[in-house]
Amino acid sequence: MKEVNITELERMFQEKIDQDIKIEPKDWMPDDYRETLIRQISQHAHSEIVGMLPEGNWITRAPNLRRKAVLLAKVQDEAGHGLYLYSAAETLGADREDTIDDLHTGKAKYSSIFNYPTLTWADMGAIGWLVDGAAIMNQVPICRCSYGPYARAMVRVCKEESFHQRQGFEIMMTLAKGSPEQKAMAQDALNRFWWPALMMFGPSDGESKHTAQSMKWKIKRSTNDELRQQFVDVTVPQAEMIGLTLPDADLKLNEATGHYEYGEINWAEFWEVVKGNGPCNKDRIDTRRKAKEEGQWVREAATAFAQKRAARKSA
Amino acid sequence: MSSKEWPLWEVFIRSKQGLNHKHVGSLRAADAEMALENARDVYTRRSEGISIWVVESNNVFASDPSESQEFFEPADSKIYRHPTFYDVPDGISHM
Ligand SMILES: [Fe+2]
Ligand SMILES: [Fe+2]
Ligand SMILES: [Fe+2]
């Protein structure tokens, strides 16, 4: 290959990005681009995996067989999302085992929302509707991300997510139409999950340290505040439709802009949860670690079986 | 022993009869049989496929993107391989 200096390579790289030419695994890319993507994709993968836990909590207690089958399918999808994403991270040279260890040692982050407990069945509704709803808002623009494998993984994920949101909304709607106790249960779940769902979009644009560079690289295609606003705008009418109230006294439609204005987010709480001090952080990581330890013998057996089968074949 | 020792597999899926197998992603598995079963569970939960190929990633030999210009040059310079290279007078049809 001809001698090309780094600045020249970087200029050519940015030119490709500007022309919406996707970057593929073996293409030259700046180290920071690679590192940013590895961080973001692995955090996303961890969120999918840890995200199975709050809902897994209710699989055995779903109110009927239909709800149970649906919840099981949804949680299984989340495992799939985690796997698409871990393999996308691997295309950048991330070692899967190390990536997972980073989660288990607390070095890597995942979405703060999964550190809240799921206290009632209605939480399955609130999570599907709000948490998956917010995830969709976040993920749709990533389908156009500059890194090919991440963008393609997101296309698959987004296709699967829409059922997740609908099944959650259906649970909420059913409870909201039910007995006063059921309706109160739905309202309580909404009260607890609304603000954490808004926090899922991450810090305000002024506070978000990676946004500018990520936008320039087209890893991120919309800012946190833009996405949050979009989410509020679509969700408020949905809540009204099923007769539930959003727990925000300041929430009101601005007739001039057509957007809903919402109250102050409790960022102190957000940062506490990110730092590991949320209600369930410790429990989530302990559960993941335990799952890995207890699955050790299964992995060993599978390896031994594969070796035996290979030996038999070559004999 | 850990999954670290499990090889990476590339997964190709034929979505319906008459179409090519297409690369969809990758996964880790102890051997080909396990890779096939995992590929089914990870990539075809909604009947996205009727046939799956798995190929150990180590066995894929790929062209080098930094040399793609030279590598594909022979095709770029032969524009006479395309029908638009030729002038066909008005009035000639079925060609
Ligand atoms: Fe997901
Ligand atoms: Fe997701
Ligand atoms: Fe989901």
Short mmCIF file of C-alpha atoms and ligand atoms in Angstrom, two decimals:
data_model
loop_
_atom_site.label_atom_id
_atom_site.label_comp_id
_atom_site.label_asym_id
_atom_site.label_seq_id
_atom_site.Cartn_x
_atom_site.Cartn_y
_atom_site.Cartn_z
CA MET A 1 0.00 0.00 0.00
CA LYS A 2 1.13 3.54 -0.72
CA GLU A 3 2.38 5.63 2.18
CA VAL A 4 -0.54 7.72 3.33
CA ASN A 5 -0.30 9.71 6.53
CA ILE A 6 -2.86 9.62 9.30
CA THR A 7 -4.29 13.07 8.67
CA GLU A 8 -4.90 12.12 5.07
CA LEU A 9 -6.57 8.86 6.12
CA GLU A 10 -8.72 10.73 8.61
CA ARG A 11 -9.74 13.22 5.97
CA MET A 12 -10.70 10.42 3.58
CA PHE A 13 -12.57 8.66 6.37
CA GLN A 14 -14.63 11.75 7.23
CA GLU A 15 -15.32 12.27 3.53
CA LYS A 16 -16.82 8.78 3.31
CA ILE A 17 -18.95 9.48 6.37
CA ASP A 18 -20.12 12.78 4.90
CA GLN A 19 -21.13 10.99 1.70
CA ASP A 20 -23.08 8.42 3.72
CA ILE A 21 -20.77 5.60 2.67
CA LYS A 22 -20.91 2.92 5.37
CA ILE A 23 -17.78 1.86 7.21
CA GLU A 24 -17.21 -1.90 7.24
CA PRO A 25 -15.10 -3.95 9.69
CA LYS A 26 -11.89 -4.16 7.69
CA ASP A 27 -11.91 -0.54 6.49
CA TRP A 28 -9.45 1.88 7.98
CA MET A 29 -10.98 3.89 10.83
CA PRO A 30 -9.61 6.27 13.48
CA ASP A 31 -8.87 4.60 16.83
CA ASP A 32 -11.33 6.89 18.59
CA TYR A 33 -14.11 5.91 16.21
CA ARG A 34 -13.42 2.25 16.92
CA GLU A 35 -13.27 2.80 20.67
CA THR A 36 -16.43 4.90 20.74
CA LEU A 37 -18.29 2.23 18.83
CA ILE A 38 -16.99 -0.61 20.97
CA ARG A 39 -18.09 1.27 24.06
CA GLN A 40 -21.51 2.13 22.69
CA ILE A 41 -22.26 -1.25 21.10
CA SER A 42 -21.14 -3.23 24.13
CA GLN A 43 -23.13 -0.99 26.48
CA HIS A 44 -26.10 -1.54 24.25
CA ALA A 45 -25.51 -5.31 24.28
CA HIS A 46 -25.25 -5.33 28.07
CA SER A 47 -28.51 -3.37 28.29
CA GLU A 48 -30.32 -6.00 26.23
CA ILE A 49 -28.95 -8.79 28.42
CA VAL A 50 -29.49 -7.12 31.80
CA GLY A 51 -32.83 -5.92 30.44
CA MET A 52 -34.06 -9.50 30.52
CA LEU A 53 -33.90 -9.59 34.32
CA PRO A 54 -36.68 -7.20 35.38
CA GLU A 55 -39.11 -8.99 33.05
CA GLY A 56 -37.74 -12.46 33.72
CA ASN A 57 -38.91 -11.80 37.26
CA TRP A 58 -42.55 -12.12 36.09
CA ILE A 59 -42.47 -14.97 33.58
CA THR A 60 -43.54 -17.58 36.11
CA ARG A 61 -46.24 -15.28 37.50
CA ALA A 62 -47.84 -14.03 34.30
CA PRO A 63 -51.63 -13.94 34.75
CA ASN A 64 -52.42 -16.40 31.96
CA LEU A 65 -50.82 -18.61 29.36
CA ARG A 66 -51.09 -16.07 26.54
CA ARG A 67 -49.35 -13.37 28.55
CA LYS A 68 -46.72 -15.86 29.64
CA ALA A 69 -45.96 -17.02 26.09
CA VAL A 70 -45.75 -13.40 24.92
CA LEU A 71 -43.47 -12.32 27.76
CA LEU A 72 -41.24 -15.33 27.21
CA ALA A 73 -40.95 -14.54 23.49
CA LYS A 74 -40.16 -10.92 24.28
CA VAL A 75 -37.44 -11.78 26.76
CA GLN A 76 -36.00 -14.29 24.30
CA ASP A 77 -35.84 -11.52 21.69
CA GLU A 78 -33.84 -9.38 24.11
CA ALA A 79 -31.31 -12.20 24.44
CA GLY A 80 -31.12 -12.25 20.65
CA HIS A 81 -30.57 -8.47 20.57
CA GLY A 82 -27.70 -8.87 23.01
CA LEU A 83 -26.15 -11.53 20.78
CA TYR A 84 -26.46 -9.48 17.55
CA LEU A 85 -24.75 -6.64 19.36
CA TYR A 86 -21.95 -8.64 20.96
CA SER A 87 -21.08 -10.01 17.55
CA ALA A 88 -21.20 -6.50 16.05
CA ALA A 89 -18.73 -5.40 18.76
CA GLU A 90 -16.52 -8.36 17.89
CA THR A 91 -16.22 -7.14 14.29
CA LEU A 92 -14.34 -4.15 15.74
CA GLY A 93 -11.86 -6.38 17.51
CA ALA A 94 -13.53 -6.45 20.92
CA ASP A 95 -13.01 -9.74 22.71
CA ARG A 96 -16.39 -11.14 23.72
CA GLU A 97 -15.22 -12.70 26.95
CA ASP A 98 -13.48 -9.49 28.05
CA THR A 99 -16.52 -7.46 27.10
CA ILE A 100 -18.73 -9.60 29.32
CA ASP A 101 -16.18 -9.51 32.13
CA ASP A 102 -16.28 -5.71 31.98
CA LEU A 103 -19.99 -5.88 32.71
CA HIS A 104 -19.48 -8.29 35.58
CA THR A 105 -16.74 -6.23 37.21
CA GLY A 106 -18.79 -3.06 36.94
CA LYS A 107 -16.39 -1.45 34.50
CA ALA A 108 -18.94 -1.33 31.70
CA LYS A 109 -22.25 0.49 31.92
CA TYR A 110 -25.72 -0.47 30.76
CA SER A 111 -28.99 1.40 30.59
CA SER A 112 -29.93 2.85 33.98
CA ILE A 113 -33.58 1.87 33.55
CA PHE A 114 -32.90 -1.79 34.33
CA ASN A 115 -31.81 -0.93 37.84
CA TYR A 116 -35.39 -0.30 38.91
CA PRO A 117 -37.39 -3.15 40.45
CA THR A 118 -40.50 -4.71 38.88
CA LEU A 119 -42.95 -4.77 41.75
CA THR A 120 -46.24 -5.71 40.09
CA TRP A 121 -47.54 -7.32 36.92
CA ALA A 122 -48.41 -3.84 35.62
CA ASP A 123 -44.68 -3.14 35.46
CA MET A 124 -44.55 -5.57 32.51
CA GLY A 125 -46.98 -3.25 30.80
CA ALA A 126 -45.09 -0.09 31.70
CA ILE A 127 -41.78 -1.57 30.59
CA GLY A 128 -43.01 -2.79 27.22
CA TRP A 129 -44.85 0.43 26.50
CA LEU A 130 -42.38 2.99 27.88
CA VAL A 131 -38.99 1.31 28.07
CA ASP A 132 -39.22 -0.50 24.76
CA GLY A 133 -40.93 2.57 23.35
CA ALA A 134 -37.99 4.75 24.40
CA ALA A 135 -35.56 2.11 23.14
CA ILE A 136 -37.24 2.21 19.74
CA MET A 137 -36.90 6.01 19.63
CA ASN A 138 -33.22 5.62 20.40
CA GLN A 139 -32.62 2.74 18.03
CA VAL A 140 -34.45 3.78 14.89
CA PRO A 141 -31.89 6.51 14.04
CA ILE A 142 -29.05 4.02 14.68
CA CYS A 143 -30.34 1.98 11.72
CA ARG A 144 -28.64 4.75 9.70
CA CYS A 145 -25.44 4.68 11.73
CA SER A 146 -22.20 4.92 9.74
CA TYR A 147 -20.87 1.57 10.96
CA GLY A 148 -22.38 -1.19 8.80
CA PRO A 149 -22.61 -4.09 11.26
CA TYR A 150 -24.16 -1.90 13.97
CA ALA A 151 -26.66 -0.39 11.54
CA ARG A 152 -27.65 -3.83 10.24
CA ALA A 153 -28.04 -5.22 13.76
CA MET A 154 -30.30 -2.27 14.58
CA VAL A 155 -32.51 -2.96 11.59
CA ARG A 156 -33.15 -6.47 12.91
CA VAL A 157 -33.65 -5.19 16.45
CA CYS A 158 -36.10 -2.48 15.45
CA LYS A 159 -38.22 -4.94 13.47
CA GLU A 160 -38.56 -7.05 16.59
CA GLU A 161 -39.09 -4.21 19.05
CA SER A 162 -42.45 -3.06 17.79
CA PHE A 163 -44.22 -6.13 19.14
CA HIS A 164 -42.51 -5.51 22.47
CA GLN A 165 -44.04 -2.09 22.76
CA ARG A 166 -47.46 -3.22 21.62
CA GLN A 167 -47.68 -6.11 24.05
CA GLY A 168 -46.78 -3.72 26.89
CA PHE A 169 -49.34 -1.17 25.83
CA GLU A 170 -51.94 -3.93 25.60
CA ILE A 171 -51.21 -4.95 29.20
CA MET A 172 -51.58 -1.34 30.37
CA MET A 173 -54.74 -0.81 28.37
CA THR A 174 -56.30 -3.99 29.73
CA LEU A 175 -55.49 -3.06 33.32
CA ALA A 176 -56.66 0.51 32.81
CA LYS A 177 -60.03 -0.81 31.63
CA GLY A 178 -60.25 -3.33 34.48
CA SER A 179 -61.32 -3.05 38.12
CA PRO A 180 -60.39 0.07 40.12
CA GLU A 181 -57.58 -1.95 41.72
CA GLN A 182 -56.23 -2.97 38.33
CA LYS A 183 -56.39 0.57 37.05
CA ALA A 184 -54.59 1.81 40.17
CA MET A 185 -51.92 -0.81 39.58
CA ALA A 186 -51.39 0.43 36.02
CA GLN A 187 -51.24 4.04 37.21
CA ASP A 188 -48.73 3.15 39.89
CA ALA A 189 -46.48 1.41 37.36
CA LEU A 190 -46.69 4.42 35.06
CA ASN A 191 -45.84 6.72 37.98
CA ARG A 192 -42.73 4.74 38.78
CA PHE A 193 -41.47 4.19 35.24
CA TRP A 194 -42.24 7.51 33.55
CA TRP A 195 -39.29 9.51 34.83
CA PRO A 196 -36.72 6.71 34.55
CA ALA A 197 -37.95 6.19 30.96
CA LEU A 198 -37.23 9.86 30.18
CA MET A 199 -33.76 9.43 31.68
CA MET A 200 -33.08 6.59 29.23
CA PHE A 201 -32.23 9.15 26.56
CA GLY A 202 -29.22 10.19 28.60
CA PRO A 203 -28.04 13.56 29.91
CA SER A 204 -29.21 16.81 28.38
CA ASP A 205 -27.40 17.90 25.25
CA GLY A 206 -25.34 20.47 27.16
CA GLU A 207 -24.06 17.76 29.52
CA SER A 208 -23.51 14.98 27.03
CA LYS A 209 -19.80 14.81 26.39
CA HIS A 210 -19.78 12.45 23.42
CA THR A 211 -22.63 13.87 21.38
CA ALA A 212 -20.78 16.33 19.09
CA GLN A 213 -18.13 13.88 17.90
CA SER A 214 -20.62 11.03 17.60
CA MET A 215 -22.90 13.17 15.45
CA LYS A 216 -19.97 14.12 13.21
CA TRP A 217 -19.15 10.44 12.76
CA LYS A 218 -22.82 9.60 12.26
CA ILE A 219 -22.74 7.09 15.08
CA LYS A 220 -25.45 9.18 16.65
CA ARG A 221 -28.01 10.78 14.36
CA SER A 222 -30.15 12.76 16.82
CA THR A 223 -29.36 14.38 20.15
CA ASN A 224 -30.60 13.07 23.50
CA ASP A 225 -32.98 15.98 24.00
CA GLU A 226 -34.44 15.70 20.49
CA LEU A 227 -35.22 12.03 21.02
CA ARG A 228 -36.61 12.63 24.50
CA GLN A 229 -38.93 15.30 23.13
CA GLN A 230 -40.11 13.00 20.37
CA PHE A 231 -40.85 10.32 22.95
CA VAL A 232 -42.85 12.66 25.16
CA ASP A 233 -44.81 13.96 22.17
CA VAL A 234 -45.93 10.52 21.06
CA THR A 235 -46.48 9.02 24.50
CA VAL A 236 -48.64 11.69 26.16
CA PRO A 237 -51.63 11.16 23.85
CA GLN A 238 -51.30 7.37 24.28
CA ALA A 239 -51.58 7.73 28.05
CA GLU A 240 -54.59 10.01 27.68
CA MET A 241 -56.24 7.53 25.36
CA ILE A 242 -56.21 4.78 27.99
CA GLY A 243 -57.17 7.14 30.81
CA LEU A 244 -53.88 7.22 32.70
CA THR A 245 -52.17 10.34 34.02
CA LEU A 246 -48.50 11.16 33.60
CA PRO A 247 -46.83 11.99 36.92
CA ASP A 248 -45.70 15.47 35.89
CA ALA A 249 -47.57 18.55 37.11
CA ASP A 250 -45.64 20.76 34.67
CA LEU A 251 -46.54 18.75 31.58
CA LYS A 252 -48.41 20.86 29.04
CA LEU A 253 -48.81 21.23 25.31
CA ASN A 254 -47.16 24.30 23.87
CA GLU A 255 -49.68 25.29 21.21
CA ALA A 256 -47.13 27.37 19.34
CA THR A 257 -44.50 24.66 18.92
CA GLY A 258 -46.83 21.66 18.97
CA HIS A 259 -44.54 20.03 21.52
CA TYR A 260 -45.24 19.00 25.08
CA GLU A 261 -43.21 20.80 27.72
CA TYR A 262 -42.24 18.61 30.63
CA GLY A 263 -40.93 19.17 34.15
CA GLU A 264 -37.40 19.03 35.47
CA ILE A 265 -35.77 15.59 35.33
CA ASN A 266 -34.10 14.48 38.55
CA TRP A 267 -30.56 14.23 37.21
CA ALA A 268 -29.11 13.61 40.64
CA GLU A 269 -31.08 10.38 40.72
CA PHE A 270 -29.93 9.50 37.20
CA TRP A 271 -26.25 9.92 38.06
CA GLU A 272 -26.64 7.94 41.28
CA VAL A 273 -28.09 5.03 39.31
CA VAL A 274 -25.39 5.31 36.65
CA LYS A 275 -22.74 5.27 39.38
CA GLY A 276 -24.14 1.97 40.64
CA ASN A 277 -26.34 3.18 43.47
CA GLY A 278 -29.76 2.48 41.99
CA PRO A 279 -32.22 0.19 43.75
CA CYS A 280 -31.16 -2.96 41.86
CA ASN A 281 -27.65 -2.38 40.44
CA LYS A 282 -25.98 -4.85 42.75
CA ASP A 283 -28.66 -7.46 42.33
CA ARG A 284 -28.54 -7.25 38.51
CA ILE A 285 -24.78 -7.75 38.33
CA ASP A 286 -24.81 -10.50 40.94
CA THR A 287 -27.47 -12.31 38.94
CA ARG A 288 -25.44 -12.05 35.73
CA ARG A 289 -22.29 -13.26 37.47
CA LYS A 290 -24.11 -16.15 39.03
CA ALA A 291 -25.62 -17.12 35.68
CA LYS A 292 -22.17 -17.22 34.16
CA GLU A 293 -20.68 -19.24 37.00
CA GLU A 294 -23.55 -21.70 37.09
CA GLY A 295 -23.44 -22.13 33.32
CA GLN A 296 -19.76 -22.99 33.40
CA TRP A 297 -20.30 -26.75 33.47
CA VAL A 298 -22.70 -26.49 30.52
CA ARG A 299 -20.08 -24.71 28.43
CA GLU A 300 -17.47 -27.25 29.45
CA ALA A 301 -19.78 -30.12 28.58
CA ALA A 302 -20.58 -28.59 25.19
CA THR A 303 -16.89 -28.18 24.45
CA ALA A 304 -16.14 -31.77 25.50
CA PHE A 305 -19.05 -33.05 23.42
CA ALA A 306 -17.85 -31.10 20.37
CA GLN A 307 -14.38 -32.56 20.77
CA LYS A 308 -15.77 -36.07 21.11
CA ARG A 309 -17.90 -35.62 18.03
CA ALA A 310 -14.94 -34.26 16.05
CA ALA A 311 -12.77 -37.19 17.16
CA ARG A 312 -15.43 -39.67 16.12
CA LYS A 313 -15.71 -38.01 12.71
CA SER A 314 -11.97 -38.08 12.03
CA ALA A 315 -11.65 -41.68 13.25
CA MET B 1 -12.50 -23.83 29.51
CA SER B 2 -14.61 -20.90 28.43
CA SER B 3 -16.56 -19.67 25.46
CA LYS B 4 -13.35 -17.88 24.54
CA GLU B 5 -12.28 -21.12 22.99
CA TRP B 6 -15.46 -21.47 21.02
CA PRO B 7 -14.89 -20.41 17.45
CA LEU B 8 -16.76 -17.63 15.71
CA TRP B 9 -19.16 -18.68 12.93
CA GLU B 10 -20.56 -16.61 10.10
CA VAL B 11 -24.24 -17.25 9.46
CA PHE B 12 -25.86 -17.28 6.01
CA ILE B 13 -29.59 -17.65 5.51
CA ARG B 14 -31.76 -18.49 2.51
CA SER B 15 -34.96 -16.64 3.25
CA LYS B 16 -37.01 -18.50 0.65
CA GLN B 17 -36.69 -21.00 -2.12
CA GLY B 18 -35.14 -19.36 -5.19
CA LEU B 19 -33.02 -16.81 -3.32
CA ASN B 20 -29.34 -16.87 -2.41
CA HIS B 21 -28.06 -17.49 1.06
CA LYS B 22 -27.22 -14.11 2.53
CA HIS B 23 -24.87 -13.19 5.35
CA VAL B 24 -26.83 -12.13 8.44
CA GLY B 25 -24.27 -11.99 11.24
CA SER B 26 -22.14 -14.21 13.39
CA LEU B 27 -22.17 -16.17 16.61
CA ARG B 28 -20.02 -18.35 18.84
CA ALA B 29 -20.49 -22.10 19.12
CA ALA B 30 -18.49 -25.16 20.07
CA ASP B 31 -19.02 -26.90 16.74
CA ALA B 32 -20.96 -26.75 13.49
CA GLU B 33 -24.04 -28.55 14.84
CA MET B 34 -24.29 -26.17 17.76
CA ALA B 35 -23.68 -23.22 15.46
CA LEU B 36 -26.61 -24.30 13.29
CA GLU B 37 -28.95 -24.65 16.24
CA ASN B 38 -27.85 -21.32 17.70
CA ALA B 39 -28.21 -19.66 14.31
CA ARG B 40 -31.77 -20.96 14.11
CA ASP B 41 -32.58 -19.53 17.55
CA VAL B 42 -30.76 -16.24 17.09
CA TYR B 43 -31.48 -15.39 13.46
CA THR B 44 -34.73 -17.13 12.45
CA ARG B 45 -37.16 -16.64 15.33
CA ARG B 46 -39.71 -15.22 12.89
CA SER B 47 -39.36 -17.69 10.04
CA GLU B 48 -36.70 -15.58 8.32
CA GLY B 49 -35.14 -18.68 6.80
CA ILE B 50 -35.64 -22.07 5.22
CA SER B 51 -31.97 -22.97 5.06
CA ILE B 52 -28.89 -21.99 7.06
CA TRP B 53 -25.19 -22.21 6.31
CA VAL B 54 -22.61 -21.69 9.03
CA VAL B 55 -18.97 -21.19 8.15
CA GLU B 56 -16.19 -20.86 10.67
CA SER B 57 -15.00 -17.26 10.39
CA ASN B 58 -11.39 -18.45 10.20
CA ASN B 59 -12.20 -20.09 6.89
CA VAL B 60 -13.39 -16.92 5.23
CA PHE B 61 -10.76 -15.32 3.02
CA ALA B 62 -11.59 -11.75 2.24
CA SER B 63 -10.26 -9.17 -0.18
CA ASP B 64 -8.46 -6.24 1.40
CA PRO B 65 -10.52 -3.03 1.35
CA SER B 66 -7.41 -0.87 1.24
CA GLU B 67 -6.50 -2.54 -2.05
CA SER B 68 -9.93 -2.67 -3.51
CA GLN B 69 -9.17 -0.03 -6.13
CA GLU B 70 -6.34 -2.02 -7.70
CA PHE B 71 -8.11 -5.29 -7.10
CA PHE B 72 -11.26 -4.35 -8.96
CA GLU B 73 -9.58 -2.16 -11.56
CA PRO B 74 -9.83 -4.73 -14.41
CA ALA B 75 -13.63 -4.43 -14.31
CA ASP B 76 -13.71 -0.65 -14.04
CA SER B 77 -11.72 -0.09 -17.22
CA LYS B 78 -13.87 -2.31 -19.43
CA ILE B 79 -16.91 -0.22 -20.05
CA TYR B 80 -17.53 -2.08 -23.34
CA ARG B 81 -18.90 -4.92 -21.22
CA HIS B 82 -22.03 -2.87 -20.69
CA PRO B 83 -24.78 -2.60 -23.30
CA THR B 84 -24.92 1.19 -22.89
CA PHE B 85 -21.44 1.39 -24.50
CA TYR B 86 -22.98 0.66 -27.93
CA ASP B 87 -24.96 2.99 -30.16
CA VAL B 88 -28.12 1.50 -31.55
CA PRO B 89 -29.86 3.59 -34.23
CA ASP B 90 -33.47 4.67 -33.73
CA GLY B 91 -35.90 2.22 -35.24
CA ILE B 92 -34.00 -0.87 -34.14
CA SER B 93 -35.98 -2.76 -31.55
CA HIS B 94 -35.75 -6.05 -29.67
CA MET B 95 -32.08 -5.44 -28.90
FE FE C 1 -34.17 -5.18 22.72
FE FE C 2 -32.63 -2.33 22.67
FE FE C 3 -37.43 -4.92 23.49
#
